[in-house]
Short mmCIF file of C-alpha atoms in Angstrom, two decimals:
data_model
loop_
_atom_site.label_atom_id
_atom_site.label_comp_id
_atom_site.label_asym_id
_atom_site.label_seq_id
_atom_site.Cartn_x
_atom_site.Cartn_y
_atom_site.Cartn_z
CA UNK A 30 -31.53 -31.89 -60.80
CA UNK A 31 -28.13 -33.83 -60.96
CA UNK A 32 -26.12 -30.57 -60.78
CA UNK A 33 -27.17 -30.12 -57.11
CA UNK A 34 -25.15 -33.25 -56.24
CA UNK A 35 -21.80 -31.45 -56.61
CA UNK A 36 -23.29 -28.41 -54.71
CA UNK A 37 -24.04 -30.74 -51.73
CA UNK A 38 -20.74 -32.41 -52.30
CA UNK A 39 -18.99 -29.18 -52.04
CA UNK A 40 -20.83 -28.28 -48.81
CA UNK A 41 -19.87 -31.73 -47.40
CA UNK A 42 -16.23 -31.15 -48.22
CA UNK A 43 -16.28 -27.68 -46.63
CA UNK A 44 -18.00 -28.84 -43.49
CA UNK A 45 -15.66 -31.89 -43.23
CA UNK A 46 -12.76 -29.36 -43.45
CA UNK A 47 -14.29 -27.41 -40.58
CA UNK A 48 -14.75 -30.41 -38.42
CA UNK A 49 -11.23 -31.60 -39.14
CA UNK A 50 -10.14 -28.06 -38.13
CA UNK A 51 -11.95 -28.50 -34.91
CA UNK A 52 -10.15 -31.78 -34.23
CA UNK A 53 -6.87 -30.18 -34.93
CA UNK A 54 -7.60 -27.66 -32.15
CA UNK A 55 -8.44 -30.66 -29.86
CA UNK A 56 -11.82 -29.17 -29.13
CA UNK A 57 -14.22 -31.91 -28.44
CA UNK A 58 -17.94 -31.16 -28.77
CA UNK A 59 -20.16 -29.60 -27.56
CA UNK A 60 -17.89 -26.72 -27.43
CA UNK A 61 -19.45 -24.21 -25.07
CA UNK A 62 -19.82 -26.72 -22.21
CA UNK A 63 -16.18 -27.98 -22.50
CA UNK A 64 -14.86 -24.36 -22.57
CA UNK A 65 -16.75 -23.56 -19.38
CA UNK A 66 -15.19 -26.42 -17.38
CA UNK A 67 -11.52 -25.48 -17.42
CA UNK A 68 -12.49 -21.85 -17.08
CA UNK A 69 -14.18 -22.66 -13.78
CA UNK A 70 -11.26 -24.51 -12.41
CA UNK A 71 -8.98 -21.71 -13.39
CA UNK A 72 -11.23 -19.10 -11.86
CA UNK A 73 -11.28 -21.08 -8.63
CA UNK A 74 -7.50 -21.08 -8.17
CA UNK A 75 -7.40 -17.57 -9.47
CA UNK A 76 -9.79 -16.57 -6.84
CA UNK A 77 -7.68 -18.34 -4.17
CA UNK A 78 -4.62 -16.65 -5.47
CA UNK A 79 -6.29 -13.29 -5.75
CA UNK A 80 -7.39 -13.55 -2.15
CA UNK A 81 -3.85 -14.44 -1.10
CA UNK A 82 -2.52 -11.50 -3.04
CA UNK A 83 -4.90 -9.23 -1.11
CA UNK A 84 -3.96 -10.73 2.26
CA UNK A 85 -0.21 -10.41 1.59
CA UNK A 86 -0.60 -6.96 0.25
CA UNK A 87 -2.47 -6.02 3.39
CA UNK A 88 0.16 -7.51 5.58
CA UNK A 89 2.98 -5.55 3.63
CA UNK A 90 1.08 -2.27 3.98
CA UNK A 91 0.28 -2.96 7.58
CA UNK A 92 3.98 -3.11 8.03
CA UNK A 93 4.66 0.04 6.24
CA UNK A 94 1.99 1.81 8.34
CA UNK A 95 3.60 0.45 11.55
CA UNK A 96 0.46 -1.61 12.45
CA UNK A 97 2.21 -4.96 12.98
CA UNK A 98 3.53 -6.50 16.12
CA UNK A 99 7.10 -7.48 15.92
CA UNK A 100 7.76 -10.47 13.67
CA UNK A 101 10.60 -12.77 12.94
CA UNK A 102 9.93 -14.13 9.47
CA UNK A 103 7.55 -13.20 6.69
CA UNK A 104 4.31 -15.25 6.62
CA UNK A 105 5.03 -18.56 4.82
CA UNK A 106 1.95 -18.12 2.52
CA UNK A 107 3.44 -14.71 1.41
CA UNK A 108 6.89 -16.15 0.35
CA UNK A 109 6.06 -15.75 -3.35
CA UNK A 110 4.36 -12.48 -2.84
CA UNK A 111 7.33 -10.93 -1.07
CA UNK A 112 9.79 -12.38 -3.55
CA UNK A 113 7.86 -10.99 -6.51
CA UNK A 114 7.59 -7.62 -4.85
CA UNK A 115 11.26 -7.39 -4.11
CA UNK A 116 12.48 -8.47 -7.55
CA UNK A 117 9.77 -6.74 -9.44
CA UNK A 118 8.88 -3.17 -10.43
CA UNK A 119 6.68 -2.25 -7.44
CA UNK A 120 9.65 -2.20 -4.90
CA UNK A 121 11.59 0.16 -7.27
CA UNK A 122 8.55 2.44 -7.87
CA UNK A 123 7.86 2.50 -4.07
CA UNK A 124 11.53 3.45 -3.36
CA UNK A 125 11.43 6.16 -6.04
CA UNK A 126 8.17 7.57 -4.60
CA UNK A 127 9.67 7.91 -1.10
CA UNK A 128 12.90 9.47 -2.43
CA UNK A 129 10.93 11.94 -4.47
CA UNK A 130 8.76 13.03 -1.54
CA UNK A 131 11.92 13.47 0.56
CA UNK A 132 13.65 15.46 -2.18
CA UNK A 133 10.53 17.72 -2.79
CA UNK A 134 10.39 18.37 1.01
CA UNK A 135 14.21 19.03 1.28
CA UNK A 136 14.11 21.64 -1.51
CA UNK A 137 11.64 23.67 0.63
CA UNK A 138 13.68 23.62 3.75
CA UNK A 139 15.27 26.96 4.54
CA UNK A 140 18.91 26.13 5.41
CA UNK A 141 20.64 28.42 7.85
CA UNK A 142 24.18 28.10 6.50
CA UNK A 143 25.60 27.46 9.89
CA UNK A 144 26.46 23.78 9.13
CA UNK A 145 23.92 22.49 11.54
CA UNK A 146 21.19 21.40 9.04
CA UNK A 147 21.24 17.59 9.06
CA UNK A 148 19.71 14.67 7.18
CA UNK A 149 20.00 11.28 8.95
CA UNK A 150 20.28 8.03 6.83
CA UNK A 151 20.00 4.41 7.88
CA UNK A 152 22.35 2.15 5.89
CA UNK A 153 21.01 -1.31 5.24
CA UNK A 154 17.95 -1.33 2.99
CA UNK A 155 18.13 2.42 2.93
CA UNK A 156 21.36 3.33 1.12
CA UNK A 157 22.70 -0.14 0.50
CA UNK A 158 20.69 -3.06 -0.77
CA UNK A 159 21.19 -6.59 0.79
CA UNK A 160 18.87 -8.12 -1.80
CA UNK A 161 21.58 -10.44 -3.12
CA UNK A 162 21.87 -11.80 0.38
CA UNK A 163 18.16 -12.04 1.01
CA UNK A 164 17.64 -13.69 -2.44
CA UNK A 165 19.83 -16.62 -1.07
CA UNK A 166 17.73 -16.62 2.14
CA UNK A 167 14.07 -16.74 1.06
CA UNK A 168 13.48 -12.98 1.06
CA UNK A 169 12.89 -12.97 4.74
CA UNK A 170 11.40 -16.52 5.02
CA UNK A 171 14.43 -17.75 7.00
CA UNK A 172 15.05 -16.56 10.52
CA UNK A 173 17.72 -13.90 10.53
CA UNK A 174 21.24 -15.57 10.87
CA UNK A 175 23.73 -12.96 12.34
CA UNK A 176 26.90 -14.87 11.42
CA UNK A 177 25.68 -15.60 7.87
CA UNK A 178 24.75 -11.97 7.41
CA UNK A 179 28.11 -10.80 8.81
CA UNK A 180 29.91 -12.96 6.16
CA UNK A 181 27.89 -11.05 3.46
CA UNK A 182 28.57 -7.61 5.11
CA UNK A 183 32.30 -8.36 5.13
CA UNK A 184 32.20 -8.80 1.34
CA UNK A 185 31.43 -5.14 1.02
CA UNK A 186 29.43 -5.99 -2.10
CA UNK A 187 26.01 -4.57 -1.25
CA UNK A 188 24.94 -2.30 -4.22
CA UNK A 189 23.41 1.16 -3.79
CA UNK A 190 19.67 1.73 -3.85
CA UNK A 191 19.67 3.94 -6.92
CA UNK A 192 16.88 6.29 -5.76
CA UNK A 193 18.62 6.79 -2.38
CA UNK A 194 21.98 7.57 -3.96
CA UNK A 195 20.15 10.15 -6.21
CA UNK A 196 18.50 11.69 -3.07
CA UNK A 197 21.71 11.51 -1.15
CA UNK A 198 23.60 13.54 -3.78
CA UNK A 199 20.68 15.98 -4.11
CA UNK A 200 20.76 16.72 -0.29
CA UNK A 201 24.54 17.28 -0.31
CA UNK A 202 23.97 19.58 -3.33
CA UNK A 203 21.40 21.51 -1.31
CA UNK A 204 23.84 21.89 1.59
CA UNK A 205 22.59 19.37 4.11
CA UNK A 206 25.07 17.58 6.27
CA UNK A 207 24.57 13.87 5.95
CA UNK A 208 24.84 11.64 9.07
CA UNK A 209 24.66 7.95 8.65
CA UNK A 210 23.29 6.06 11.68
CA UNK A 211 23.34 2.30 11.32
CA UNK A 212 22.82 -0.73 13.50
CA UNK A 213 26.01 -2.26 12.23
CA UNK A 214 28.80 -2.71 14.80
CA UNK A 215 31.79 -0.45 15.22
CA UNK A 216 34.00 -3.55 14.22
CA UNK A 217 32.41 -3.15 10.75
CA UNK A 218 33.39 0.44 10.26
CA UNK A 219 36.09 -0.02 7.69
CA UNK A 220 34.25 -2.64 5.61
CA UNK A 221 31.10 -0.43 5.74
CA UNK A 222 33.05 2.57 4.53
CA UNK A 223 34.45 0.49 1.72
CA UNK A 224 31.12 -0.76 0.73
CA UNK A 225 29.55 2.75 0.73
CA UNK A 226 32.34 4.05 -1.32
CA UNK A 227 32.13 1.11 -3.78
CA UNK A 228 28.42 1.91 -4.11
CA UNK A 229 29.11 5.48 -4.81
CA UNK A 230 28.39 7.30 -1.50
CA UNK A 231 30.74 10.10 -0.57
CA UNK A 232 31.04 13.07 1.81
CA UNK A 233 29.10 11.93 4.76
CA UNK A 234 29.82 14.07 7.87
CA UNK A 235 29.31 11.28 10.49
CA UNK A 236 29.12 7.49 10.27
CA UNK A 237 27.72 6.26 13.60
CA UNK A 238 27.89 2.53 14.36
CA UNK A 239 26.90 0.58 17.44
CA UNK A 240 29.70 0.79 20.01
CA UNK A 241 30.19 -1.95 22.59
CA UNK A 242 27.89 -0.18 25.11
CA UNK A 243 25.04 -0.08 22.48
CA UNK A 244 25.02 -3.83 21.84
CA UNK A 245 22.08 -4.69 24.14
CA UNK A 246 19.80 -1.82 23.18
CA UNK A 247 16.91 -1.99 20.77
CA UNK A 248 17.42 0.03 17.53
CA UNK A 249 14.76 2.48 18.64
CA UNK A 250 16.66 3.20 21.82
CA UNK A 251 20.21 3.30 20.30
CA UNK A 252 19.08 5.48 17.45
CA UNK A 253 17.02 7.84 19.63
CA UNK A 254 19.99 8.35 21.94
CA UNK A 255 22.29 9.14 18.91
CA UNK A 256 19.70 11.62 17.49
CA UNK A 257 19.28 13.17 21.01
CA UNK A 258 23.11 13.68 21.00
CA UNK A 259 22.95 15.39 17.64
CA UNK A 260 20.06 17.67 18.89
CA UNK A 261 22.16 18.32 22.04
CA UNK A 262 25.08 19.34 19.80
CA UNK A 263 22.77 21.87 18.19
CA UNK A 264 21.95 20.06 14.97
CA UNK A 265 18.54 20.39 13.35
CA UNK A 266 17.43 17.04 11.99
CA UNK A 267 15.33 18.08 9.03
CA UNK A 268 14.88 14.56 7.60
CA UNK A 269 15.49 10.96 8.50
CA UNK A 270 15.31 8.17 5.92
CA UNK A 271 15.02 4.57 7.12
CA UNK A 272 13.37 1.23 6.14
CA UNK A 273 12.54 0.39 9.78
CA UNK A 274 10.11 2.22 12.08
CA UNK A 275 12.92 1.80 14.65
CA UNK A 276 15.08 4.17 12.53
CA UNK A 277 12.40 6.88 12.77
CA UNK A 278 10.59 6.72 16.11
CA UNK A 279 11.47 7.42 19.71
CA UNK A 280 13.18 10.63 20.88
CA UNK A 281 14.58 13.51 18.85
CA UNK A 282 12.34 12.61 15.89
CA UNK A 283 13.26 14.32 12.68
CA UNK A 284 11.05 17.13 11.33
CA UNK A 285 10.11 14.70 8.54
CA UNK A 286 10.75 11.03 8.63
CA UNK A 287 10.71 8.85 5.37
CA UNK A 288 9.88 5.20 5.70
CA UNK A 289 11.42 3.20 2.86
CA UNK A 290 9.62 -0.09 1.98
CA UNK A 291 11.00 -3.36 3.38
CA UNK A 292 8.75 -6.34 3.69
CA UNK A 293 11.70 -8.71 4.40
CA UNK A 294 12.59 -8.11 8.00
CA UNK A 295 11.62 -6.29 11.17
CA UNK A 296 13.94 -4.62 13.64
CA UNK A 297 12.67 -3.44 16.93
CA UNK B 1 -17.78 -30.24 -67.32
CA UNK B 2 -20.87 -28.27 -66.83
CA UNK B 3 -21.58 -29.78 -63.38
CA UNK B 4 -18.60 -27.89 -62.07
CA UNK B 5 -20.40 -24.54 -62.57
CA UNK B 6 -22.87 -25.26 -59.72
CA UNK B 7 -19.84 -26.41 -57.54
CA UNK B 8 -18.09 -23.08 -58.07
CA UNK B 9 -21.41 -21.28 -57.69
CA UNK B 10 -21.93 -22.96 -54.35
CA UNK B 11 -18.39 -21.93 -53.22
CA UNK B 12 -19.12 -18.39 -54.42
CA UNK B 13 -22.34 -18.40 -52.38
CA UNK B 14 -20.54 -19.70 -49.28
CA UNK B 15 -17.66 -17.19 -49.55
CA UNK B 16 -20.16 -14.33 -50.16
CA UNK B 17 -21.84 -15.38 -46.88
CA UNK B 18 -18.46 -15.44 -45.14
CA UNK B 19 -17.57 -11.97 -46.51
CA UNK B 20 -21.09 -10.74 -45.43
CA UNK B 21 -20.51 -12.10 -42.04
CA UNK B 22 -17.11 -10.30 -41.81
CA UNK B 23 -18.80 -7.10 -42.64
CA UNK B 24 -21.41 -7.67 -39.91
CA UNK B 25 -18.35 -8.06 -37.55
CA UNK B 26 -16.94 -4.79 -38.97
CA UNK B 27 -13.74 -6.70 -39.61
CA UNK B 28 -12.10 -5.32 -42.80
CA UNK B 29 -9.56 -7.57 -44.45
CA UNK B 30 -6.76 -8.70 -44.39
CA UNK B 31 -7.89 -10.09 -40.99
CA UNK B 32 -4.55 -11.22 -39.38
CA UNK B 33 -2.88 -7.76 -39.88
CA UNK B 34 -5.94 -5.93 -38.65
CA UNK B 35 -6.11 -8.27 -35.63
CA UNK B 36 -2.52 -7.53 -34.77
CA UNK B 37 -3.04 -3.75 -34.83
CA UNK B 38 -5.43 -3.38 -31.89
CA UNK B 39 -3.53 -6.09 -29.96
CA UNK B 40 -0.38 -3.93 -30.15
CA UNK B 41 -2.30 -0.87 -28.98
CA UNK B 42 -3.79 -2.87 -26.19
CA UNK B 43 -0.33 -4.10 -24.99
CA UNK B 44 0.94 -0.56 -25.05
CA UNK B 45 -1.92 0.77 -23.04
CA UNK B 46 -1.63 -2.21 -20.82
CA UNK B 47 1.92 -1.29 -20.00
CA UNK B 48 1.04 2.32 -19.44
CA UNK B 49 -1.84 1.19 -17.29
CA UNK B 50 0.49 -1.13 -15.28
CA UNK B 51 2.93 1.56 -14.69
CA UNK B 52 0.09 3.84 -13.52
CA UNK B 53 -1.01 1.09 -11.14
CA UNK B 54 2.39 0.88 -9.69
CA UNK B 55 2.64 4.75 -9.34
CA UNK B 56 -0.83 4.99 -7.72
CA UNK B 57 -0.18 2.14 -5.47
CA UNK B 58 3.07 3.81 -4.39
CA UNK B 59 1.30 6.97 -3.76
CA UNK B 60 -1.35 5.19 -1.61
CA UNK B 61 1.29 3.25 0.42
CA UNK B 62 3.36 6.36 0.80
CA UNK B 63 0.28 7.95 2.43
CA UNK B 64 -0.26 4.96 4.70
CA UNK B 65 3.50 5.27 5.87
CA UNK B 66 3.12 8.96 6.45
CA UNK B 67 5.64 9.77 3.80
CA UNK B 68 3.48 12.39 1.92
CA UNK B 69 3.39 16.09 2.30
CA UNK B 70 -0.13 17.51 3.01
CA UNK B 71 -2.44 17.09 -0.07
CA UNK B 72 -5.84 18.46 -0.94
CA UNK B 73 -7.14 16.06 -3.67
CA UNK B 74 -6.05 12.66 -4.85
CA UNK B 75 -3.73 12.77 -8.00
CA UNK B 76 -5.98 13.06 -11.00
CA UNK B 77 -4.40 10.19 -12.79
CA UNK B 78 -5.23 7.89 -9.80
CA UNK B 79 -8.96 8.63 -9.85
CA UNK B 80 -9.81 5.23 -11.19
CA UNK B 81 -7.27 3.53 -9.04
CA UNK B 82 -8.56 5.09 -5.74
CA UNK B 83 -12.17 4.33 -6.73
CA UNK B 84 -11.36 0.67 -7.58
CA UNK B 85 -9.55 0.32 -4.31
CA UNK B 86 -12.34 1.90 -2.24
CA UNK B 87 -15.16 -0.12 -3.84
CA UNK B 88 -13.21 -3.37 -4.20
CA UNK B 89 -11.89 -6.20 -1.98
CA UNK B 90 -8.53 -4.65 -1.13
CA UNK B 91 -9.88 -1.87 1.12
CA UNK B 92 -11.95 -4.41 3.08
CA UNK B 93 -9.06 -6.76 3.53
CA UNK B 94 -6.76 -3.94 4.57
CA UNK B 95 -9.40 -2.84 7.09
CA UNK B 96 -9.62 -6.46 8.46
CA UNK B 97 -5.88 -6.73 8.78
CA UNK B 98 -5.63 -3.61 10.86
CA UNK B 99 -8.57 -4.61 13.06
CA UNK B 100 -7.01 -8.12 13.54
CA UNK B 101 -3.67 -6.67 14.56
CA UNK B 102 -5.34 -4.35 16.98
CA UNK B 103 -7.49 -7.12 18.46
CA UNK B 104 -4.51 -9.48 18.82
CA UNK B 105 -2.62 -6.78 20.58
CA UNK B 106 -5.47 -5.86 22.81
CA UNK B 107 -5.93 -9.52 24.02
CA UNK B 108 -2.41 -9.44 25.33
CA UNK B 109 -2.90 -6.24 27.37
CA UNK B 110 -2.99 -6.74 31.17
CA UNK B 111 -5.91 -4.65 32.26
CA UNK B 112 -5.75 -3.24 35.73
CA UNK B 113 -9.39 -3.35 36.57
CA UNK B 114 -9.40 0.21 37.91
CA UNK B 115 -11.44 1.57 34.88
CA UNK B 116 -8.53 3.49 33.58
CA UNK B 117 -7.62 1.36 30.69
CA UNK B 118 -8.72 3.12 27.46
CA UNK B 119 -8.85 2.58 23.78
CA UNK B 120 -9.32 5.77 21.57
CA UNK B 121 -11.22 5.63 18.36
CA UNK B 122 -11.64 8.34 15.70
CA UNK B 123 -15.00 8.28 14.13
CA UNK B 124 -15.10 9.17 10.38
CA UNK B 125 -13.50 6.50 8.13
CA UNK B 126 -12.62 4.62 11.36
CA UNK B 127 -15.88 3.59 12.92
CA UNK B 128 -18.31 5.12 10.37
CA UNK B 129 -17.82 5.02 6.65
CA UNK B 130 -18.58 8.07 4.50
CA UNK B 131 -18.07 6.07 1.32
CA UNK B 132 -21.66 6.79 0.12
CA UNK B 133 -20.76 10.57 0.38
CA UNK B 134 -17.38 10.24 -1.32
CA UNK B 135 -18.86 8.04 -4.12
CA UNK B 136 -20.78 11.08 -5.08
CA UNK B 137 -17.74 13.32 -4.88
CA UNK B 138 -15.02 11.50 -6.96
CA UNK B 139 -13.58 9.49 -4.01
CA UNK B 140 -11.36 12.39 -3.07
CA UNK B 141 -10.88 13.96 -6.46
CA UNK B 142 -13.06 16.95 -5.56
CA UNK B 143 -11.78 19.53 -2.97
CA UNK B 144 -13.43 18.88 0.38
CA UNK B 145 -16.72 20.92 0.70
CA UNK B 146 -17.57 21.59 4.29
CA UNK B 147 -21.21 22.51 3.79
CA UNK B 148 -21.82 19.63 1.43
CA UNK B 149 -20.19 17.19 3.88
CA UNK B 150 -22.23 18.68 6.74
CA UNK B 151 -25.48 17.93 4.95
CA UNK B 152 -24.33 14.35 4.63
CA UNK B 153 -23.38 14.14 8.26
CA UNK B 154 -26.74 15.55 9.29
CA UNK B 155 -28.45 12.61 7.61
CA UNK B 156 -26.88 10.24 10.23
CA UNK B 157 -26.74 7.61 7.56
CA UNK B 158 -23.04 6.69 7.53
CA UNK B 159 -22.74 2.85 7.90
CA UNK B 160 -20.38 1.07 10.24
CA UNK B 161 -17.02 -0.18 9.13
CA UNK B 162 -17.72 -3.84 9.87
CA UNK B 163 -14.27 -4.83 10.94
CA UNK B 164 -14.09 -1.76 13.27
CA UNK B 165 -17.48 -2.64 14.87
CA UNK B 166 -16.26 -6.12 15.51
CA UNK B 167 -12.98 -4.79 17.11
CA UNK B 168 -15.02 -2.21 19.13
CA UNK B 169 -17.21 -4.90 20.62
CA UNK B 170 -14.22 -7.09 21.32
CA UNK B 171 -12.50 -4.30 23.23
CA UNK B 172 -15.59 -3.65 25.33
CA UNK B 173 -15.70 -7.41 25.96
CA UNK B 174 -12.14 -7.42 27.12
CA UNK B 175 -12.93 -4.57 29.60
CA UNK B 176 -11.39 -1.57 27.83
CA UNK B 177 -13.14 1.83 28.22
CA UNK B 178 -13.77 3.31 24.80
CA UNK B 179 -13.28 7.02 24.09
CA UNK B 180 -14.35 8.50 20.82
CA UNK B 181 -12.30 11.48 19.68
CA UNK B 182 -13.52 13.08 16.57
CA UNK B 183 -12.82 16.21 14.57
CA UNK B 184 -16.72 16.72 14.16
CA UNK B 185 -17.99 19.79 15.85
CA UNK B 186 -19.88 19.93 19.23
CA UNK B 187 -23.05 21.08 17.32
CA UNK B 188 -23.06 17.70 15.54
CA UNK B 189 -23.09 15.77 18.86
CA UNK B 190 -26.78 14.62 18.78
CA UNK B 191 -26.65 13.59 15.10
CA UNK B 192 -23.33 11.87 15.61
CA UNK B 193 -24.72 9.78 18.54
CA UNK B 194 -27.83 8.96 16.40
CA UNK B 195 -25.54 7.82 13.51
CA UNK B 196 -23.30 5.81 15.77
CA UNK B 197 -26.34 4.07 17.38
CA UNK B 198 -27.81 3.50 13.98
CA UNK B 199 -24.55 1.82 12.88
CA UNK B 200 -24.47 -0.48 15.95
CA UNK B 201 -22.09 1.26 18.32
CA UNK B 202 -22.87 1.22 22.03
CA UNK B 203 -21.45 1.92 25.43
CA UNK B 204 -18.68 4.34 24.65
CA UNK B 205 -17.48 6.15 27.76
CA UNK B 206 -16.72 9.59 26.25
CA UNK B 207 -17.54 11.20 22.96
CA UNK B 208 -15.17 14.14 22.42
CA UNK B 209 -16.02 16.63 19.80
CA UNK B 210 -14.48 19.96 18.75
CA UNK B 211 -15.56 22.78 21.09
CA UNK B 212 -15.58 26.31 19.88
CA UNK B 213 -12.16 26.89 21.25
CA UNK B 214 -10.86 23.98 19.25
CA UNK B 215 -12.12 25.18 15.84
CA UNK B 216 -8.77 26.76 14.65
CA UNK B 217 -6.58 23.92 15.72
CA UNK B 218 -5.07 21.29 13.51
CA UNK B 219 -6.31 17.87 14.19
CA UNK B 220 -2.96 16.78 15.54
CA UNK B 221 -2.94 19.62 18.10
CA UNK B 222 -6.62 19.21 19.13
CA UNK B 223 -6.42 15.42 19.39
CA UNK B 224 -3.04 15.67 21.24
CA UNK B 225 -4.54 18.05 23.80
CA UNK B 226 -7.49 15.72 24.34
CA UNK B 227 -5.19 12.67 24.84
CA UNK B 228 -3.07 14.65 27.14
CA UNK B 229 -6.12 15.53 29.23
CA UNK B 230 -6.93 11.80 29.39
CA UNK B 231 -3.38 11.01 30.44
CA UNK B 232 -3.67 13.78 33.05
CA UNK B 233 -6.84 12.15 34.37
CA UNK B 234 -4.84 8.98 34.96
CA UNK B 235 -6.18 7.02 31.91
CA UNK B 236 -3.73 4.55 30.20
CA UNK B 237 -4.19 4.87 26.49
CA UNK B 238 -3.39 1.37 25.35
CA UNK B 239 -4.61 1.71 21.82
CA UNK B 240 -5.70 4.28 19.28
CA UNK B 241 -7.33 3.61 15.93
CA UNK B 242 -7.58 6.24 13.29
CA UNK B 243 -7.47 6.67 9.48
CA UNK B 244 -5.43 9.90 9.71
CA UNK B 245 -1.83 10.15 11.00
CA UNK B 246 -3.15 13.32 12.80
CA UNK B 247 -5.37 10.98 14.86
CA UNK B 248 -2.30 9.13 16.05
CA UNK B 249 0.77 11.50 16.36
CA UNK B 250 1.71 14.43 18.57
CA UNK B 251 1.49 14.23 22.43
CA UNK B 252 0.23 11.47 24.69
CA UNK B 253 0.63 8.89 21.98
CA UNK B 254 -1.03 5.65 22.57
CA UNK B 255 1.07 2.60 23.52
CA UNK B 256 0.06 1.17 20.17
CA UNK B 257 -1.42 3.17 17.23
CA UNK B 258 -3.37 1.58 14.40
CA UNK B 259 -3.57 3.45 11.06
CA UNK B 260 -6.64 2.51 9.07
CA UNK B 261 -6.39 2.84 5.32
CA UNK B 262 -7.75 5.88 3.67
CA UNK B 263 -6.52 7.13 0.35
CA UNK B 264 -9.41 9.69 -0.18
CA UNK B 265 -8.40 12.60 2.00
CA UNK B 266 -5.77 14.03 4.17
CA UNK B 267 -6.25 15.93 7.49
CA UNK B 268 -3.33 17.72 9.05
#
């Protein structure tokens, strides 16, 4: 019988090792109950977080679909969401999707060869990215500060939006004339040209900035008037790319308009 | 010395049990290496999956922003994405966001009291949901089948989109006249009325369906003509809710248009 003693001893040693291991893992018993507790708390905040993600996503998409009333700042509760979107992969993939759709459409346009086939581009958040500026200003959480933004513009350091630069060059290659139509003021012409060139943009046919008489107008009116002048001069506006609906709507609307994503600010 | 034999025997029995258990789990040894292998595959497919989520999300948002060329079926690789969107929380939250924006805007409209203040609603995927039908047809993965869809329409079983019904009642309460403008044919008038009533819709002022002479027209043209008639009759179209851009664009555009989400089909 006495050789059973070492057998049970060995079992005891083994089970002690198992229990010691449990303690090393800081897992008090009973295990299943304790494991449920933190999971439930995590699930709770995860659900709150998930609902907020849905809400902020809905808000962003409502903006892209032009469903929102004019707004001055992004919703406070969406600050992290907008930041994550802007610095993450989603913004880039969204930009690439819009550029690809525009490029595919452009390839199918029958150009006349009379030099009257035009593509209109907005500048800020369409060709040039002011993300370095907005990164310092809460990604749209702060109310827009004209004088602060002017200082940034005057540095001429805004980088190109890569997918827009690629589309831009593709359009020139296809034979489109490119007109740049920006809400920037005429006094910023030279610095804007410098910035566009620094960022790799070349060979635009017109760069239209707000003259003194355009200062009080909404972007929709100012840009509609400028597009109407183009149409009056016999230009065919095949495409228009802009990050604001006020770049695209109003009079003399392009044959196809392309809305680039921008959840950081709204211009009427 | 001989009492060590049962000790080693006991260890042998225990390890045999452990090994047998491993086999039950179908976990060949060495364990850590084997565990690493599926983890790496999972990470790889997770990244592929994440990129696909970004792509399909971009595609969906491009549709909501009217950036896409006409399309006949959803992208094959986005089949799961679209299904998950439609049956999940995101679609509901997106619908609620659009209804809320519409309602907030409507509350601010100064009604004249002359009975000429109008809100236009599309029917399918705007007031009524055909999700039960599309669930049986790949959520847009199958090419649209008119005769199959007609059979579904004739059941008059499409449920209300809850957030649209709430908005609808809110608008009636505010004093708007409600005009329903649908691409459904005149021959479906009675069944459409039955379905709308079953779903809780009441007190619309006009239900406009496609007459014989409207059959060949695009939705954009047909609906623009009908809105132009309304405008000609002195109605002020304050709002227009639809899940297709062809519900909203063209002539006699409403003062504010509200694009409800719909990644399942496209109507020109």
